[in-house]
PDB file of C-alpha atoms in Angstrom:
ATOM      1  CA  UNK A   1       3.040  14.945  13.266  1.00  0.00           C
ATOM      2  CA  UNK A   2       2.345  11.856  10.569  1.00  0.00           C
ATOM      3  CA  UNK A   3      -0.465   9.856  11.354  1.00  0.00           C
ATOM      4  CA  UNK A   4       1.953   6.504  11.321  1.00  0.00           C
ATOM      5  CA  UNK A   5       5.284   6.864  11.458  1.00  0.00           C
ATOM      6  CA  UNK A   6       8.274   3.930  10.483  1.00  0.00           C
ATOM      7  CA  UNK A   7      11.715   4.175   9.965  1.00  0.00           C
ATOM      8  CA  UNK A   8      12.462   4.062   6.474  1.00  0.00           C
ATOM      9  CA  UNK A   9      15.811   1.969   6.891  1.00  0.00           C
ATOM     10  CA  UNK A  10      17.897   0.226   5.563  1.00  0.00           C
ATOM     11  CA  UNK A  11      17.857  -2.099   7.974  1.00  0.00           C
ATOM     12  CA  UNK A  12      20.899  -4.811   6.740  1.00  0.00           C
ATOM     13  CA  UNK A  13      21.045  -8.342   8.463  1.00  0.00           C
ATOM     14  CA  UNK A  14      23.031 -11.487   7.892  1.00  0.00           C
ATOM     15  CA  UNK A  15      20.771 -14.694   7.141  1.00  0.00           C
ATOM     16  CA  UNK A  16      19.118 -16.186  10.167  1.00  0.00           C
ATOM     17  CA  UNK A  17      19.003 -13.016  12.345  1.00  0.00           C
ATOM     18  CA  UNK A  18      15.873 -12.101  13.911  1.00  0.00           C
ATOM     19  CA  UNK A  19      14.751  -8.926  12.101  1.00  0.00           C
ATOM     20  CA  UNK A  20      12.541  -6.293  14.369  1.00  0.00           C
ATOM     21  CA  UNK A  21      10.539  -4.285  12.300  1.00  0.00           C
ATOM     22  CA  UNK A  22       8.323  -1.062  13.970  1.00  0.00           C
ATOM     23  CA  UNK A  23       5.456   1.712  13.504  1.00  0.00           C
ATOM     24  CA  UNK A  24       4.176   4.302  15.966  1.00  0.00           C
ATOM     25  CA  UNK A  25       0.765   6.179  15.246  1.00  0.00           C
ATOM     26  CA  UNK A  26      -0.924   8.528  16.529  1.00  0.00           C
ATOM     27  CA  UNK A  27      -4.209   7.793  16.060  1.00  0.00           C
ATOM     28  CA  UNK A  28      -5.893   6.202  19.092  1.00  0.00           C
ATOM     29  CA  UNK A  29      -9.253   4.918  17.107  1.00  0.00           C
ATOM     30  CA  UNK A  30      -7.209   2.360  14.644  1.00  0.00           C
ATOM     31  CA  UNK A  31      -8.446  -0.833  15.382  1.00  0.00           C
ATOM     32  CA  UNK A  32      -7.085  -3.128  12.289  1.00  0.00           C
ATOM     33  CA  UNK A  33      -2.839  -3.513  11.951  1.00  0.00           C
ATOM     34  CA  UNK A  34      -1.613  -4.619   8.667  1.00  0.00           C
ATOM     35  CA  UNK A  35       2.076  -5.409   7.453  1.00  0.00           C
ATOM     36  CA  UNK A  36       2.469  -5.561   3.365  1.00  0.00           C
ATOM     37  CA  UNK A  37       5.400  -7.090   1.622  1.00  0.00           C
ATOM     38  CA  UNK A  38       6.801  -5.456  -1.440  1.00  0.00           C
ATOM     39  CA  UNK A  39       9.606  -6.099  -3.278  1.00  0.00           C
ATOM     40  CA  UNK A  40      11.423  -3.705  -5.835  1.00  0.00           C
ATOM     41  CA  UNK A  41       9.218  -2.543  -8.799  1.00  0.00           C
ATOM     42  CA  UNK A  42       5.925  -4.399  -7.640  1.00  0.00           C
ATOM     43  CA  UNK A  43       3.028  -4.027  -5.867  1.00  0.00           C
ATOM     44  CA  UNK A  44       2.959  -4.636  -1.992  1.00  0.00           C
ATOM     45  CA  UNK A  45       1.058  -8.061  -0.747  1.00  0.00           C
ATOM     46  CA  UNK A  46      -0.335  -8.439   2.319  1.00  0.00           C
ATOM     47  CA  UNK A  47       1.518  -9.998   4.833  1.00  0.00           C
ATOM     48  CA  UNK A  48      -0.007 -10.059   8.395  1.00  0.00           C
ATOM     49  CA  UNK A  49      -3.530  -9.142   9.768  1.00  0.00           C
ATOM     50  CA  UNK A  50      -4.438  -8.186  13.660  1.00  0.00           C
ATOM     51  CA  UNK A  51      -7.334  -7.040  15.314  1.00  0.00           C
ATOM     52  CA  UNK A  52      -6.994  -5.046  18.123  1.00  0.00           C
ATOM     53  CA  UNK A  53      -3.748  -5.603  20.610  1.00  0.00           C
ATOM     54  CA  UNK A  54      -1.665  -9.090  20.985  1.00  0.00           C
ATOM     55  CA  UNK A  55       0.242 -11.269  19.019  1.00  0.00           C
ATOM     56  CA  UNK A  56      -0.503 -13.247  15.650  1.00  0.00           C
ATOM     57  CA  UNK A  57       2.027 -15.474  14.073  1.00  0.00           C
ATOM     58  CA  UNK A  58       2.573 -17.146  11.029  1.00  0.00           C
ATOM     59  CA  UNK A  59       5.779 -19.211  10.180  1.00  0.00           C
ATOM     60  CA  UNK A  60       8.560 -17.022  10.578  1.00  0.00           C
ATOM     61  CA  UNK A  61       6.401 -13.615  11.355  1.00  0.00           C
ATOM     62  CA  UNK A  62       5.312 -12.513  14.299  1.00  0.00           C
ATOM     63  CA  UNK A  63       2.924  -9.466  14.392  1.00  0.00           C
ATOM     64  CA  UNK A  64       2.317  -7.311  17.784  1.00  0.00           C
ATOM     65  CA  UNK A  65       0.172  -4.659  18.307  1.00  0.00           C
ATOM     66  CA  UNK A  66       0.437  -2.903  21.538  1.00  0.00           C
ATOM     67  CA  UNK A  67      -2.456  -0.544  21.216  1.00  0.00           C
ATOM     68  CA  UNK A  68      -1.436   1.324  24.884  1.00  0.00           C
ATOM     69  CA  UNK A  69       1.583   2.654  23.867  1.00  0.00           C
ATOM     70  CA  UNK A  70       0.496   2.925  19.877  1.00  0.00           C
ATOM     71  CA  UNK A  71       3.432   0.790  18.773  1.00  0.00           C
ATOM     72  CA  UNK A  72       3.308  -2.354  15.971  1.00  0.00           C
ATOM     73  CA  UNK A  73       6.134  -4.634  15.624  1.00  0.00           C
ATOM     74  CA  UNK A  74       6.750  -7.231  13.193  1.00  0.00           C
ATOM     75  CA  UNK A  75       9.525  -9.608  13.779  1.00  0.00           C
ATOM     76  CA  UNK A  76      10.949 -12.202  11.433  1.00  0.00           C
ATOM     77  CA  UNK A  77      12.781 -14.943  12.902  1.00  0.00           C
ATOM     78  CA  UNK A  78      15.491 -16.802  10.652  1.00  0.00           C
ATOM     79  CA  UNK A  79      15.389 -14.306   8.101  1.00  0.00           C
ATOM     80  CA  UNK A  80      16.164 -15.069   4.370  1.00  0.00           C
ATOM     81  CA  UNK A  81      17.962 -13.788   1.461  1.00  0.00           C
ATOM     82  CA  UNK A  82      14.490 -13.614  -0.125  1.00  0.00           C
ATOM     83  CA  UNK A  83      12.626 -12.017   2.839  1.00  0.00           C
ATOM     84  CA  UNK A  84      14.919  -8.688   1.361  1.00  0.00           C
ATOM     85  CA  UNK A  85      12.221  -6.223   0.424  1.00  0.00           C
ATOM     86  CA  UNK A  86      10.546  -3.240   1.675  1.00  0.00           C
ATOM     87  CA  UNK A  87       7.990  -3.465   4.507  1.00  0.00           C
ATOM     88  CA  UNK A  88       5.017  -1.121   4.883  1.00  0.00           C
ATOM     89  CA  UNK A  89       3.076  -1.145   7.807  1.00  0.00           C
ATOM     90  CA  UNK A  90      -0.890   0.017   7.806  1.00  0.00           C
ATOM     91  CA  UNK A  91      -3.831   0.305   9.827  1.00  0.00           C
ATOM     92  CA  UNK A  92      -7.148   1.805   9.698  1.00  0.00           C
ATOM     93  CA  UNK A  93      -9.914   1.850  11.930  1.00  0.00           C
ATOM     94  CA  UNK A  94     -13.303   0.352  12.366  1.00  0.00           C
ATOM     95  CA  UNK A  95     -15.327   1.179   9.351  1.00  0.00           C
ATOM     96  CA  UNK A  96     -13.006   3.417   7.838  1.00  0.00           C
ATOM     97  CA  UNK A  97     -12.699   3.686   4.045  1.00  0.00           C
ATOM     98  CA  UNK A  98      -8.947   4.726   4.191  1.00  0.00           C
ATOM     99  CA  UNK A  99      -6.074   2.459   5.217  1.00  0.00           C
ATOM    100  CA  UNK A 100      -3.023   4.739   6.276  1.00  0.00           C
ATOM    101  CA  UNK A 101       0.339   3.584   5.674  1.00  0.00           C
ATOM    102  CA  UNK A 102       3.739   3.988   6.527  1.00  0.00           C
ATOM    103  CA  UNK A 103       6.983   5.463   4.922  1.00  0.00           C
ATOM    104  CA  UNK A 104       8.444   1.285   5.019  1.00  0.00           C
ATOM    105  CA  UNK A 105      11.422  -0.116   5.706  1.00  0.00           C
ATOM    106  CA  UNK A 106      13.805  -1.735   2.989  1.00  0.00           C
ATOM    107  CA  UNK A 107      15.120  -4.723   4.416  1.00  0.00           C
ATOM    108  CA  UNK A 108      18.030  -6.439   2.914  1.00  0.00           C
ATOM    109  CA  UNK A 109      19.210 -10.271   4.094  1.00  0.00           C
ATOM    110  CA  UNK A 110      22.487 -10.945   3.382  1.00  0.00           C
ATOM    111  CA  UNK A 111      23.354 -14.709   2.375  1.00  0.00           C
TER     112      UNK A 111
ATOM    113  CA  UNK B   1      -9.511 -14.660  -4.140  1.00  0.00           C
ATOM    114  CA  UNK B   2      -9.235 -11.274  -5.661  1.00  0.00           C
ATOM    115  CA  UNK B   3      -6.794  -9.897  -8.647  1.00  0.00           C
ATOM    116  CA  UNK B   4      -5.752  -6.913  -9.864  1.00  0.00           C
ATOM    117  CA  UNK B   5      -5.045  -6.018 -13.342  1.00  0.00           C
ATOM    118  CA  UNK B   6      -3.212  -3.202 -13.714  1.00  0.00           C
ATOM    119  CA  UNK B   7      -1.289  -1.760 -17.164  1.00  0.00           C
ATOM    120  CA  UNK B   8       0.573  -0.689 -18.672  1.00  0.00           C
ATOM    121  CA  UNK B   9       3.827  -1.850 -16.528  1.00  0.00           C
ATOM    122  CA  UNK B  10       5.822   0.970 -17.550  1.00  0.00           C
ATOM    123  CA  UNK B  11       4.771   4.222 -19.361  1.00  0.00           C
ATOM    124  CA  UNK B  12       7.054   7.345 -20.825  1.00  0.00           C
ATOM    125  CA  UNK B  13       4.984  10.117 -21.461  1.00  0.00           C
ATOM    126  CA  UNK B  14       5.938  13.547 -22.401  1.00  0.00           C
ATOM    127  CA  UNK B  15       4.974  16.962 -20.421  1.00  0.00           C
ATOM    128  CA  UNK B  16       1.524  18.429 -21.319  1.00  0.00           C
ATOM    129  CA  UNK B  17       0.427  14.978 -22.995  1.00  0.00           C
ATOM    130  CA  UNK B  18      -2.711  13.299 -21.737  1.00  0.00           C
ATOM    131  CA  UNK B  19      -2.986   9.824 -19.123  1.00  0.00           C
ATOM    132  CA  UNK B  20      -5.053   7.094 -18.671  1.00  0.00           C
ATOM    133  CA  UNK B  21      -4.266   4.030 -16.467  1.00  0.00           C
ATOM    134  CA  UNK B  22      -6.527   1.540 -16.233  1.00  0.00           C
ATOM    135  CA  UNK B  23      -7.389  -1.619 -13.551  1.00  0.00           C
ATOM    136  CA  UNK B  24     -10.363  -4.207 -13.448  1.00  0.00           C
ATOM    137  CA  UNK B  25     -10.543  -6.778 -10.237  1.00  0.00           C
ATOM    138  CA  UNK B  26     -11.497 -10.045 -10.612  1.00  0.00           C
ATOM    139  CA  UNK B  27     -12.790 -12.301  -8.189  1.00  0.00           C
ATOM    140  CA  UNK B  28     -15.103  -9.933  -6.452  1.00  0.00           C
ATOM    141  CA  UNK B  29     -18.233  -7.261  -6.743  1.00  0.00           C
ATOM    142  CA  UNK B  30     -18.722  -3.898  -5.597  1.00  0.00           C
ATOM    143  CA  UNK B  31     -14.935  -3.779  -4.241  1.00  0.00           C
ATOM    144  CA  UNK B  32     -14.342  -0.389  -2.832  1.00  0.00           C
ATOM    145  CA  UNK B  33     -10.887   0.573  -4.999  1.00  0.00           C
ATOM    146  CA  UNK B  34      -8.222   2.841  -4.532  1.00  0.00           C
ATOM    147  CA  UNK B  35      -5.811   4.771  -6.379  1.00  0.00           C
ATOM    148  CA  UNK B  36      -2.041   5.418  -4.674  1.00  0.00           C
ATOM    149  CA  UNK B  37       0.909   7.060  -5.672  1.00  0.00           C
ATOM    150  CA  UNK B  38       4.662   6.017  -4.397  1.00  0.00           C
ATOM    151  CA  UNK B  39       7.669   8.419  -4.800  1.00  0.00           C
ATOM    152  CA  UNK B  40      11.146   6.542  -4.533  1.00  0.00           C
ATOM    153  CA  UNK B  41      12.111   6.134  -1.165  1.00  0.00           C
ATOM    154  CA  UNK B  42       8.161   7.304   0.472  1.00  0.00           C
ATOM    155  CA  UNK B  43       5.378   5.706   1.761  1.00  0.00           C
ATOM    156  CA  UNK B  44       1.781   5.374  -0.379  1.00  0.00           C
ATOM    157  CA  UNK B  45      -0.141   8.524  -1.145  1.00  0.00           C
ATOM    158  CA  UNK B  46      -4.051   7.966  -1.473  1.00  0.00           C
ATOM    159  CA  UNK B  47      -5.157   9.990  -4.771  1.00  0.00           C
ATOM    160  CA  UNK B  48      -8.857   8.768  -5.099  1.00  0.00           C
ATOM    161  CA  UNK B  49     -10.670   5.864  -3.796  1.00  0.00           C
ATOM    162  CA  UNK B  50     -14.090   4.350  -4.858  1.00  0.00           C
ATOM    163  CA  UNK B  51     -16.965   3.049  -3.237  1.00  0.00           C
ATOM    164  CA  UNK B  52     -18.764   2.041  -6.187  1.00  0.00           C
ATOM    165  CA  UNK B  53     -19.815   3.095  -9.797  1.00  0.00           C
ATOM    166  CA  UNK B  54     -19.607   6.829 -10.377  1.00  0.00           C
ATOM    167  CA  UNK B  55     -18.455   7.310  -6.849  1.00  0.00           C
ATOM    168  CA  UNK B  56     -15.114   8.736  -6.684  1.00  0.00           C
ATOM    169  CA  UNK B  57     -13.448  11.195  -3.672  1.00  0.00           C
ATOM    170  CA  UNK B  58     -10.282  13.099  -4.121  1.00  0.00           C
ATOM    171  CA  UNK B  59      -7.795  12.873  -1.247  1.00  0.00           C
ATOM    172  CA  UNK B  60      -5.443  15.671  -3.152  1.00  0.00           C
ATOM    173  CA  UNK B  61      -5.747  18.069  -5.635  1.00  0.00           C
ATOM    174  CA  UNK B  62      -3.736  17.721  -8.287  1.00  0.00           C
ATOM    175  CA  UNK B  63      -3.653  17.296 -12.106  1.00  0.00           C
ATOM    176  CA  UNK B  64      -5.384  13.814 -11.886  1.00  0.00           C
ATOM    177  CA  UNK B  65      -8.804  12.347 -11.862  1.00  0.00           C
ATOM    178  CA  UNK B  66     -10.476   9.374 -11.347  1.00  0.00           C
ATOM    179  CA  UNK B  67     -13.122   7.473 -12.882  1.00  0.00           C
ATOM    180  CA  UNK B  68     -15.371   4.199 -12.379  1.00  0.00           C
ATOM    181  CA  UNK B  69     -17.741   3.395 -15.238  1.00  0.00           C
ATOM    182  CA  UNK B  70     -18.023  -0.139 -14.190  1.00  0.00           C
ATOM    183  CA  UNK B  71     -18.175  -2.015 -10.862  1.00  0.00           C
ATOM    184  CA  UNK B  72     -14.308  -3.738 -11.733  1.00  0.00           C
ATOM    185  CA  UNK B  73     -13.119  -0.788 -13.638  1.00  0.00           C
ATOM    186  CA  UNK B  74     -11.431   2.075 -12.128  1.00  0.00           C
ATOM    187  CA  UNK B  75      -9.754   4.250 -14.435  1.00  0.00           C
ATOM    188  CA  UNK B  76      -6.651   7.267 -13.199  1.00  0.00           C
ATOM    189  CA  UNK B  77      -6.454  10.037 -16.048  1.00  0.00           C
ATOM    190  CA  UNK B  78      -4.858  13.939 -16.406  1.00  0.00           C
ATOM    191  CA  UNK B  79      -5.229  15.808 -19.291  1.00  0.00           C
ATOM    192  CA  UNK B  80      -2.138  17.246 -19.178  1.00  0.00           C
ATOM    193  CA  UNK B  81       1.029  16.000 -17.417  1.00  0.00           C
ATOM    194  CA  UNK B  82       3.280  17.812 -15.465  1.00  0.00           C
ATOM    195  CA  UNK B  83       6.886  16.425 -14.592  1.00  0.00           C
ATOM    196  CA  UNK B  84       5.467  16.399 -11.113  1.00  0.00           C
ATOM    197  CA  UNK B  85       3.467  13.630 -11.479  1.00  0.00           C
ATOM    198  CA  UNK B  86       6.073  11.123 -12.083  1.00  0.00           C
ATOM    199  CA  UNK B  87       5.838   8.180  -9.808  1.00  0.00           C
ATOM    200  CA  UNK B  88       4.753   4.387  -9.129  1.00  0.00           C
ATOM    201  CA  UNK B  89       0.681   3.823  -9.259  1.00  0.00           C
ATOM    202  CA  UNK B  90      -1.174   1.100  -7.564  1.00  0.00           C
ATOM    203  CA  UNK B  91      -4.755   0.273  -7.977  1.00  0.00           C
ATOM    204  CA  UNK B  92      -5.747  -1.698  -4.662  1.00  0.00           C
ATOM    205  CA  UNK B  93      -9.489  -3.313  -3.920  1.00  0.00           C
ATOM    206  CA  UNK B  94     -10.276  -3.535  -0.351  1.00  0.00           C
ATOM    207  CA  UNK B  95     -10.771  -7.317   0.732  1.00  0.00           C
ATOM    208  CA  UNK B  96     -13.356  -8.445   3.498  1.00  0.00           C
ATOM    209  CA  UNK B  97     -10.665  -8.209   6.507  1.00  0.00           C
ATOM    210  CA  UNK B  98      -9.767  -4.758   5.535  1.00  0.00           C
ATOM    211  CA  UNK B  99      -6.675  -5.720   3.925  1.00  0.00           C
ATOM    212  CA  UNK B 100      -5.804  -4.524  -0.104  1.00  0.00           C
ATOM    213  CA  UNK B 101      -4.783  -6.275  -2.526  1.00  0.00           C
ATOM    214  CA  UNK B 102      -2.730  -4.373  -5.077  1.00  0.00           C
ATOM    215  CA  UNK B 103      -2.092  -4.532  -8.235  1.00  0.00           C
ATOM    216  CA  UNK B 104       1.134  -5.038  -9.889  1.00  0.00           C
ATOM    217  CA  UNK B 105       1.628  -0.964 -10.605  1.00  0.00           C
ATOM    218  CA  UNK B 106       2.644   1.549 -13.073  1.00  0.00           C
ATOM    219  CA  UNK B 107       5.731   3.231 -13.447  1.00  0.00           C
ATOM    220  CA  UNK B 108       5.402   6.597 -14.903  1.00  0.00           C
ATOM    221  CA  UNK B 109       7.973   9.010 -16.018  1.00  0.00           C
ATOM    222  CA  UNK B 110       7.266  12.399 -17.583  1.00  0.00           C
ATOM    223  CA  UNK B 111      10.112  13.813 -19.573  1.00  0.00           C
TER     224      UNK B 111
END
């Protein structure tokens, strides 16, 4: 069994639907949950931080961590033509050297 | 905030002949920095990371190695390349919240 596992997609929406994106893991001691943008032939950016369980939102994103059931969502309300990219979710825990990622999701918003 | 250069952007090497890929960080010291590999359509696989100069652990063995002769410098060689080792590299430096930042990567193909 992967350490993180996330449905690699495609995931296709029209513009302005709310766009649910998910990881399981396995790993029980992962304390930090990250979500990293990338689109085609770059790097990935970080997109969203949490510590820990709850909710943390920033414009359109919404990042959940629900550490009891080992699930991460990130949800992305009004999507956009330009929110079409791939979506990598990571997390690591405290004082860990190595983030773990998953597989992503490619996203694509259709105008 | 930090950046990563990474180059070059695109590289076509033949079978057997040698690699080095190089990436310096700017706007810290004493990052710890990572090299990843992407195959189309898969998530990031950790090669080496770095927790300072000389200090380098391999995650896989492979046909690669690693090197960090300066605090911003890490460096990904092989001596000889195998078609296996196309792919997309990323050099990534660890930030404070345990989030990367990544460079802008290197796509290799060996023909």
């Amino acid at each position: 069994q992967k350490e993180v596992e996330q449905d690699p997609g495609p995931l296709s929406v029209p513009e302005g639907a709310i766009v649910s994106l998910n990881c399981t893991y396995s790993n029980s001691a992962f304390q930090y949950f990250m979500w990293y943008r990338q689109y085609s032939r770059k790097g990935p950016e970080l997109l969203m931080y949490t510590y820990s369980s709850g909710n943390k939102e920033d414009g359109r994103f919404t990042a959940q961590v629900d550490k009891s059931s080992k699930y991460i969502s990130l949800f992305i309300r009004d999507s956009q033509p330009s929110d079409s990219a791939t979506y990598l979710c990571a997390m690591i825990n405290t004082g860990g050297f190595k983030t773990i990622f998953g597989a992503g999701t490619r996203l694509f918003v259709k105008a | 905030s930090q950046t990563i250069h990474q180059w070059p952007a695109t590289l076509v090497q033949p079978v057997g002949s040698p690699l080095s890929l190089e990436c310096t960080v700017e706007g810290t010291s004493n990052p710890n920095l990572y090299w990843y590999r992407q195959a189309a359509g898969r998530g990031l696989q950790l090669l080496f990371y770095s927790v300072g100069i000389g200090q380098i652990s391999s995650e896989v063995p492979q046909n690669l190695s690693a090197s960090r002769p300066q605090d911003r410098q890490f460096i990904l060689s092989s001596k000889k390349l195998l078609l296996s080792d196309s792919g997309f590299y990323l050099c990534a430096s660890a930030g404070g919240n345990y989030g990367y930042t990544f460079g802008s990567g290197t796509r290799l193909t060996v023909v």
